[in-house]
Amino acid sequence: YSVLVSDAIGYSATDEVEAYVSLNPEATASSNSPVCEGSDIIFSGTGNYFGEVINFCTYNCDLPSYCESGAIEIFGSNVEEVVFGDINNNTIEVCEGYSDFTNIKTKVSLNDSMNLHVVLNSCDFSMFFKAGKAFIDWNRDGDFEDINELVGIFNFTENEGYYDTTVIVPANAVLGNTLLRIVCRGDTDNLDSIQACGTFWEGETEDYTVEII
């Protein structure tokens, strides 16, 4: 017999099972109609799933569009290294005002607790006091203004700065592809001025893809 199993959102799977019926089965009529030899028999039953239940995006799963961010001058402070899940990217001595690394991707699950490791440095050995922030758009609405979307603050350092912060994926994060943005600035002495959007004089912004599953 072929068994069809469907879930609440319309996905289904089939499997083949064997059913054994007694040569002399007992049958109970649900009406006054007689049960005759050779009549159809309807099987019914219940069961439990087994295996891993995986959440995944089923609609509008692509990376949203985001505001511009980056430095005007291409020198000085930079994001030298980012490690987050499967993202492991080192750009030592590479000077860019903006770096699009959305082709580099990691997967995260709801309620995950993960380490974000960031190194801020100078791409050309010039010494600027620099600081930075990290943002993730958990609800995939194309901005970083919602609660918990600022996931890391990297305080000022003149030399190479190593930072580790714990990132917790919210239980209500929206499934699909979203953006991790790292912003480093060496042209300010005010952490509050370091935002996810906008251009600035000196530093770098790097973007990565995070798939919430």
mmCIF file of C-alpha atoms in Angstrom:
data_model
loop_
_atom_site.group_PDB
_atom_site.id
_atom_site.type_symbol
_atom_site.label_atom_id
_atom_site.label_comp_id
_atom_site.label_asym_id
_atom_site.label_seq_id
_atom_site.Cartn_x
_atom_site.Cartn_y
_atom_site.Cartn_z
ATOM 1 C CA TYR A 1 0.000 0.000 0.000
ATOM 2 C CA SER A 2 1.111 3.557 -0.643
ATOM 3 C CA VAL A 3 0.782 5.985 2.275
ATOM 4 C CA LEU A 4 0.621 9.759 1.730
ATOM 5 C CA VAL A 5 1.589 12.071 4.617
ATOM 6 C CA SER A 6 0.914 15.826 4.475
ATOM 7 C CA ASP A 7 1.871 18.630 6.847
ATOM 8 C CA ALA A 8 0.014 21.777 7.829
ATOM 9 C CA ILE A 9 1.482 23.951 5.036
ATOM 10 C CA GLY A 10 0.897 21.554 2.180
ATOM 11 C CA TYR A 11 4.152 19.626 1.870
ATOM 12 C CA SER A 12 3.754 15.881 1.492
ATOM 13 C CA ALA A 13 5.677 12.636 1.168
ATOM 14 C CA THR A 14 4.771 9.084 0.234
ATOM 15 C CA ASP A 15 6.042 5.712 1.343
ATOM 16 C CA GLU A 16 5.220 2.075 0.688
ATOM 17 C CA VAL A 17 4.007 -0.052 3.592
ATOM 18 C CA GLU A 18 2.833 -3.636 3.997
ATOM 19 C CA ALA A 19 -0.531 -4.359 5.578
ATOM 20 C CA TYR A 20 -1.529 -7.828 6.767
ATOM 21 C CA VAL A 21 -5.212 -8.764 6.875
ATOM 22 C CA SER A 22 -6.644 -11.839 8.526
ATOM 23 C CA LEU A 23 -8.087 -14.448 6.171
ATOM 24 C CA ASN A 24 -11.293 -14.126 8.152
ATOM 25 C CA PRO A 25 -11.485 -10.487 9.196
ATOM 26 C CA GLU A 26 -14.248 -9.230 11.418
ATOM 27 C CA ALA A 27 -16.219 -6.347 9.936
ATOM 28 C CA THR A 28 -18.729 -4.042 11.517
ATOM 29 C CA ALA A 29 -21.251 -2.205 9.393
ATOM 30 C CA SER A 30 -21.754 1.484 10.070
ATOM 31 C CA SER A 31 -25.296 1.321 8.709
ATOM 32 C CA ASN A 32 -28.041 -1.199 8.114
ATOM 33 C CA SER A 33 -26.426 -2.204 4.837
ATOM 34 C CA PRO A 34 -25.116 -5.774 4.890
ATOM 35 C CA VAL A 35 -21.361 -6.498 4.735
ATOM 36 C CA CYS A 36 -20.845 -8.892 1.868
ATOM 37 C CA GLU A 37 -17.884 -11.025 0.981
ATOM 38 C CA GLY A 38 -15.674 -9.127 -1.463
ATOM 39 C CA SER A 39 -16.669 -5.670 -0.204
ATOM 40 C CA ASP A 40 -14.010 -2.925 0.090
ATOM 41 C CA ILE A 41 -12.364 -2.491 3.481
ATOM 42 C CA ILE A 42 -11.180 0.963 4.574
ATOM 43 C CA PHE A 43 -8.048 1.157 6.739
ATOM 44 C CA SER A 44 -7.576 4.047 9.151
ATOM 45 C CA GLY A 45 -5.041 4.790 11.831
ATOM 46 C CA THR A 46 -2.707 7.266 13.501
ATOM 47 C CA GLY A 47 1.045 7.576 13.712
ATOM 48 C CA ASN A 48 3.954 9.659 14.971
ATOM 49 C CA TYR A 49 6.677 11.362 12.948
ATOM 50 C CA PHE A 50 10.304 10.543 13.513
ATOM 51 C CA GLY A 51 13.538 12.193 12.385
ATOM 52 C CA GLU A 52 14.503 15.859 12.393
ATOM 53 C CA VAL A 53 11.968 18.611 11.760
ATOM 54 C CA ILE A 54 13.637 21.386 9.737
ATOM 55 C CA ASN A 55 12.309 24.924 9.341
ATOM 56 C CA PHE A 56 12.957 26.596 6.022
ATOM 57 C CA CYS A 57 11.837 29.618 4.064
ATOM 58 C CA THR A 58 9.068 28.951 1.529
ATOM 59 C CA TYR A 59 8.277 32.446 0.207
ATOM 60 C CA ASN A 60 10.237 35.650 -0.509
ATOM 61 C CA CYS A 61 13.496 34.095 0.672
ATOM 62 C CA ASP A 62 16.019 36.193 -1.299
ATOM 63 C CA LEU A 63 18.290 38.793 0.253
ATOM 64 C CA PRO A 64 16.398 42.096 0.729
ATOM 65 C CA SER A 65 17.738 45.414 -0.578
ATOM 66 C CA TYR A 66 19.692 47.566 1.878
ATOM 67 C CA CYS A 67 20.898 51.141 2.317
ATOM 68 C CA GLU A 68 24.357 52.168 1.154
ATOM 69 C CA SER A 69 27.228 52.267 3.615
ATOM 70 C CA GLY A 70 30.954 52.862 3.159
ATOM 71 C CA ALA A 71 33.938 55.188 3.271
ATOM 72 C CA ILE A 72 34.695 57.924 0.756
ATOM 73 C CA GLU A 73 38.487 57.742 1.140
ATOM 74 C CA ILE A 74 40.104 54.362 0.379
ATOM 75 C CA PHE A 75 42.860 54.145 2.992
ATOM 76 C CA GLY A 76 43.410 53.681 6.693
ATOM 77 C CA SER A 77 41.074 51.744 8.974
ATOM 78 C CA ASN A 78 39.533 48.504 7.741
ATOM 79 C CA VAL A 79 37.698 45.347 8.767
ATOM 80 C CA GLU A 80 40.581 42.897 8.616
ATOM 81 C CA GLU A 81 38.843 39.673 9.621
ATOM 82 C CA VAL A 82 35.324 38.327 10.179
ATOM 83 C CA VAL A 83 34.563 34.842 11.534
ATOM 84 C CA PHE A 84 30.939 33.830 12.082
ATOM 85 C CA GLY A 85 29.795 30.243 11.559
ATOM 86 C CA ASP A 86 30.928 29.259 8.049
ATOM 87 C CA ILE A 87 32.047 32.835 7.322
ATOM 88 C CA ASN A 88 35.831 33.051 7.684
ATOM 89 C CA ASN A 89 37.222 36.002 5.732
ATOM 90 C CA ASN A 90 40.577 37.751 6.176
ATOM 91 C CA THR A 91 41.371 40.854 4.100
ATOM 92 C CA ILE A 92 44.646 41.963 5.666
ATOM 93 C CA GLU A 93 46.219 44.964 3.894
ATOM 94 C CA VAL A 94 43.238 45.297 1.518
ATOM 95 C CA CYS A 95 41.948 48.874 1.326
ATOM 96 C CA GLU A 96 38.276 49.227 0.339
ATOM 97 C CA GLY A 97 35.624 51.709 1.396
ATOM 98 C CA TYR A 98 32.923 49.076 0.871
ATOM 99 C CA SER A 99 33.283 45.319 0.361
ATOM 100 C CA ASP A 100 30.401 43.201 -0.916
ATOM 101 C CA PHE A 101 31.000 39.708 0.451
ATOM 102 C CA THR A 102 27.375 38.577 0.187
ATOM 103 C CA ASN A 103 28.635 35.593 -1.803
ATOM 104 C CA ILE A 104 30.137 34.388 1.510
ATOM 105 C CA LYS A 105 27.398 32.810 3.589
ATOM 106 C CA THR A 106 26.607 30.989 6.797
ATOM 107 C CA LYS A 107 23.465 29.270 8.072
ATOM 108 C CA VAL A 108 21.968 29.864 11.515
ATOM 109 C CA SER A 109 18.981 28.354 13.305
ATOM 110 C CA LEU A 110 16.449 29.955 15.617
ATOM 111 C CA ASN A 111 17.762 30.290 19.198
ATOM 112 C CA ASP A 112 21.355 29.531 18.151
ATOM 113 C CA SER A 113 24.100 31.105 20.262
ATOM 114 C CA MET A 114 27.154 31.834 18.105
ATOM 115 C CA ASN A 115 30.465 33.666 18.431
ATOM 116 C CA LEU A 116 31.183 36.607 16.142
ATOM 117 C CA HIS A 117 34.908 37.346 15.841
ATOM 118 C CA VAL A 118 36.014 40.620 14.236
ATOM 119 C CA VAL A 119 39.453 42.179 13.793
ATOM 120 C CA LEU A 120 39.769 45.918 13.073
ATOM 121 C CA ASN A 121 43.087 47.204 11.788
ATOM 122 C CA SER A 122 44.701 49.496 9.233
ATOM 123 C CA CYS A 123 45.017 48.358 5.621
ATOM 124 C CA ASP A 124 48.061 50.568 5.003
ATOM 125 C CA PHE A 125 49.689 50.729 8.462
ATOM 126 C CA SER A 126 48.417 54.267 9.149
ATOM 127 C CA MET A 127 47.369 54.738 12.751
ATOM 128 C CA PHE A 128 43.811 55.939 13.304
ATOM 129 C CA PHE A 129 41.713 55.415 16.411
ATOM 130 C CA LYS A 130 38.978 53.172 15.068
ATOM 131 C CA ALA A 131 35.813 51.498 16.299
ATOM 132 C CA GLY A 132 32.949 49.578 14.784
ATOM 133 C CA LYS A 133 29.598 47.875 15.040
ATOM 134 C CA ALA A 134 27.923 44.745 13.653
ATOM 135 C CA PHE A 135 24.284 44.483 12.560
ATOM 136 C CA ILE A 136 22.005 41.622 11.435
ATOM 137 C CA ASP A 137 18.541 42.207 9.963
ATOM 138 C CA TRP A 138 16.706 39.473 11.880
ATOM 139 C CA ASN A 139 13.211 40.245 10.551
ATOM 140 C CA ARG A 140 14.421 40.690 6.961
ATOM 141 C CA ASP A 141 12.650 44.017 6.465
ATOM 142 C CA GLY A 142 15.617 45.713 4.776
ATOM 143 C CA ASP A 143 16.903 47.787 7.707
ATOM 144 C CA PHE A 144 18.812 47.413 10.980
ATOM 145 C CA GLU A 145 16.548 49.540 13.174
ATOM 146 C CA ASP A 146 14.644 46.829 15.053
ATOM 147 C CA ILE A 147 15.345 45.464 18.517
ATOM 148 C CA ASN A 148 18.384 43.152 18.820
ATOM 149 C CA GLU A 149 19.654 43.970 15.300
ATOM 150 C CA LEU A 150 22.757 45.678 16.692
ATOM 151 C CA VAL A 151 24.704 42.511 17.525
ATOM 152 C CA GLY A 152 28.192 43.826 18.286
ATOM 153 C CA ILE A 153 29.971 46.994 19.471
ATOM 154 C CA PHE A 154 33.743 47.217 18.958
ATOM 155 C CA ASN A 155 35.295 49.923 21.123
ATOM 156 C CA PHE A 156 38.040 52.310 20.049
ATOM 157 C CA THR A 157 41.585 51.090 19.501
ATOM 158 C CA GLU A 158 44.590 52.716 17.865
ATOM 159 C CA ASN A 159 46.293 49.460 17.015
ATOM 160 C CA GLU A 160 44.931 46.138 15.792
ATOM 161 C CA GLY A 161 41.759 45.318 17.717
ATOM 162 C CA TYR A 162 40.411 41.817 18.351
ATOM 163 C CA TYR A 163 36.766 41.475 19.339
ATOM 164 C CA ASP A 164 34.507 38.538 20.221
ATOM 165 C CA THR A 165 30.820 38.820 20.942
ATOM 166 C CA THR A 166 28.029 36.278 21.402
ATOM 167 C CA VAL A 167 25.184 36.530 18.892
ATOM 168 C CA ILE A 168 21.842 34.911 19.803
ATOM 169 C CA VAL A 169 19.444 34.240 16.941
ATOM 170 C CA PRO A 170 15.969 35.410 18.057
ATOM 171 C CA ALA A 171 13.255 32.774 18.287
ATOM 172 C CA ASN A 172 11.061 34.938 16.054
ATOM 173 C CA ALA A 173 13.676 35.660 13.374
ATOM 174 C CA VAL A 174 12.240 35.470 9.844
ATOM 175 C CA LEU A 175 13.476 32.502 7.818
ATOM 176 C CA GLY A 176 15.459 33.158 4.644
ATOM 177 C CA ASN A 177 18.537 35.115 3.551
ATOM 178 C CA THR A 178 19.473 38.283 5.406
ATOM 179 C CA LEU A 179 22.454 40.590 5.873
ATOM 180 C CA LEU A 180 25.314 40.732 8.363
ATOM 181 C CA ARG A 181 26.908 44.189 8.126
ATOM 182 C CA ILE A 182 30.200 45.172 9.788
ATOM 183 C CA VAL A 183 31.003 48.906 9.905
ATOM 184 C CA CYS A 184 34.450 50.214 10.908
ATOM 185 C CA ARG A 185 35.188 53.943 11.187
ATOM 186 C CA GLY A 186 38.427 55.787 11.891
ATOM 187 C CA ASP A 187 37.047 59.299 11.440
ATOM 188 C CA THR A 188 35.034 59.676 14.633
ATOM 189 C CA ASP A 189 35.485 59.613 18.407
ATOM 190 C CA ASN A 190 31.787 58.981 19.058
ATOM 191 C CA LEU A 191 30.425 55.438 19.027
ATOM 192 C CA ASP A 192 26.899 56.744 18.538
ATOM 193 C CA SER A 193 27.882 58.140 15.142
ATOM 194 C CA ILE A 194 28.672 54.649 13.831
ATOM 195 C CA GLN A 195 25.479 53.567 12.109
ATOM 196 C CA ALA A 196 24.497 50.833 9.649
ATOM 197 C CA CYS A 197 23.669 53.297 6.847
ATOM 198 C CA GLY A 198 25.421 56.265 5.287
ATOM 199 C CA THR A 199 28.813 57.294 3.960
ATOM 200 C CA PHE A 200 31.734 58.453 6.069
ATOM 201 C CA TRP A 201 35.209 59.789 5.464
ATOM 202 C CA GLU A 202 37.506 56.912 6.489
ATOM 203 C CA GLY A 203 37.016 53.224 7.315
ATOM 204 C CA GLU A 204 35.178 50.310 5.705
ATOM 205 C CA THR A 205 31.854 48.482 5.557
ATOM 206 C CA GLU A 206 31.632 44.740 4.829
ATOM 207 C CA ASP A 207 28.422 42.825 4.023
ATOM 208 C CA TYR A 208 27.852 39.074 4.349
ATOM 209 C CA THR A 209 24.858 36.768 3.848
ATOM 210 C CA VAL A 210 23.249 34.908 6.756
ATOM 211 C CA GLU A 211 20.622 32.270 5.977
ATOM 212 C CA ILE A 212 18.141 31.768 8.809
ATOM 213 C CA ILE A 213 16.796 28.202 8.695
#
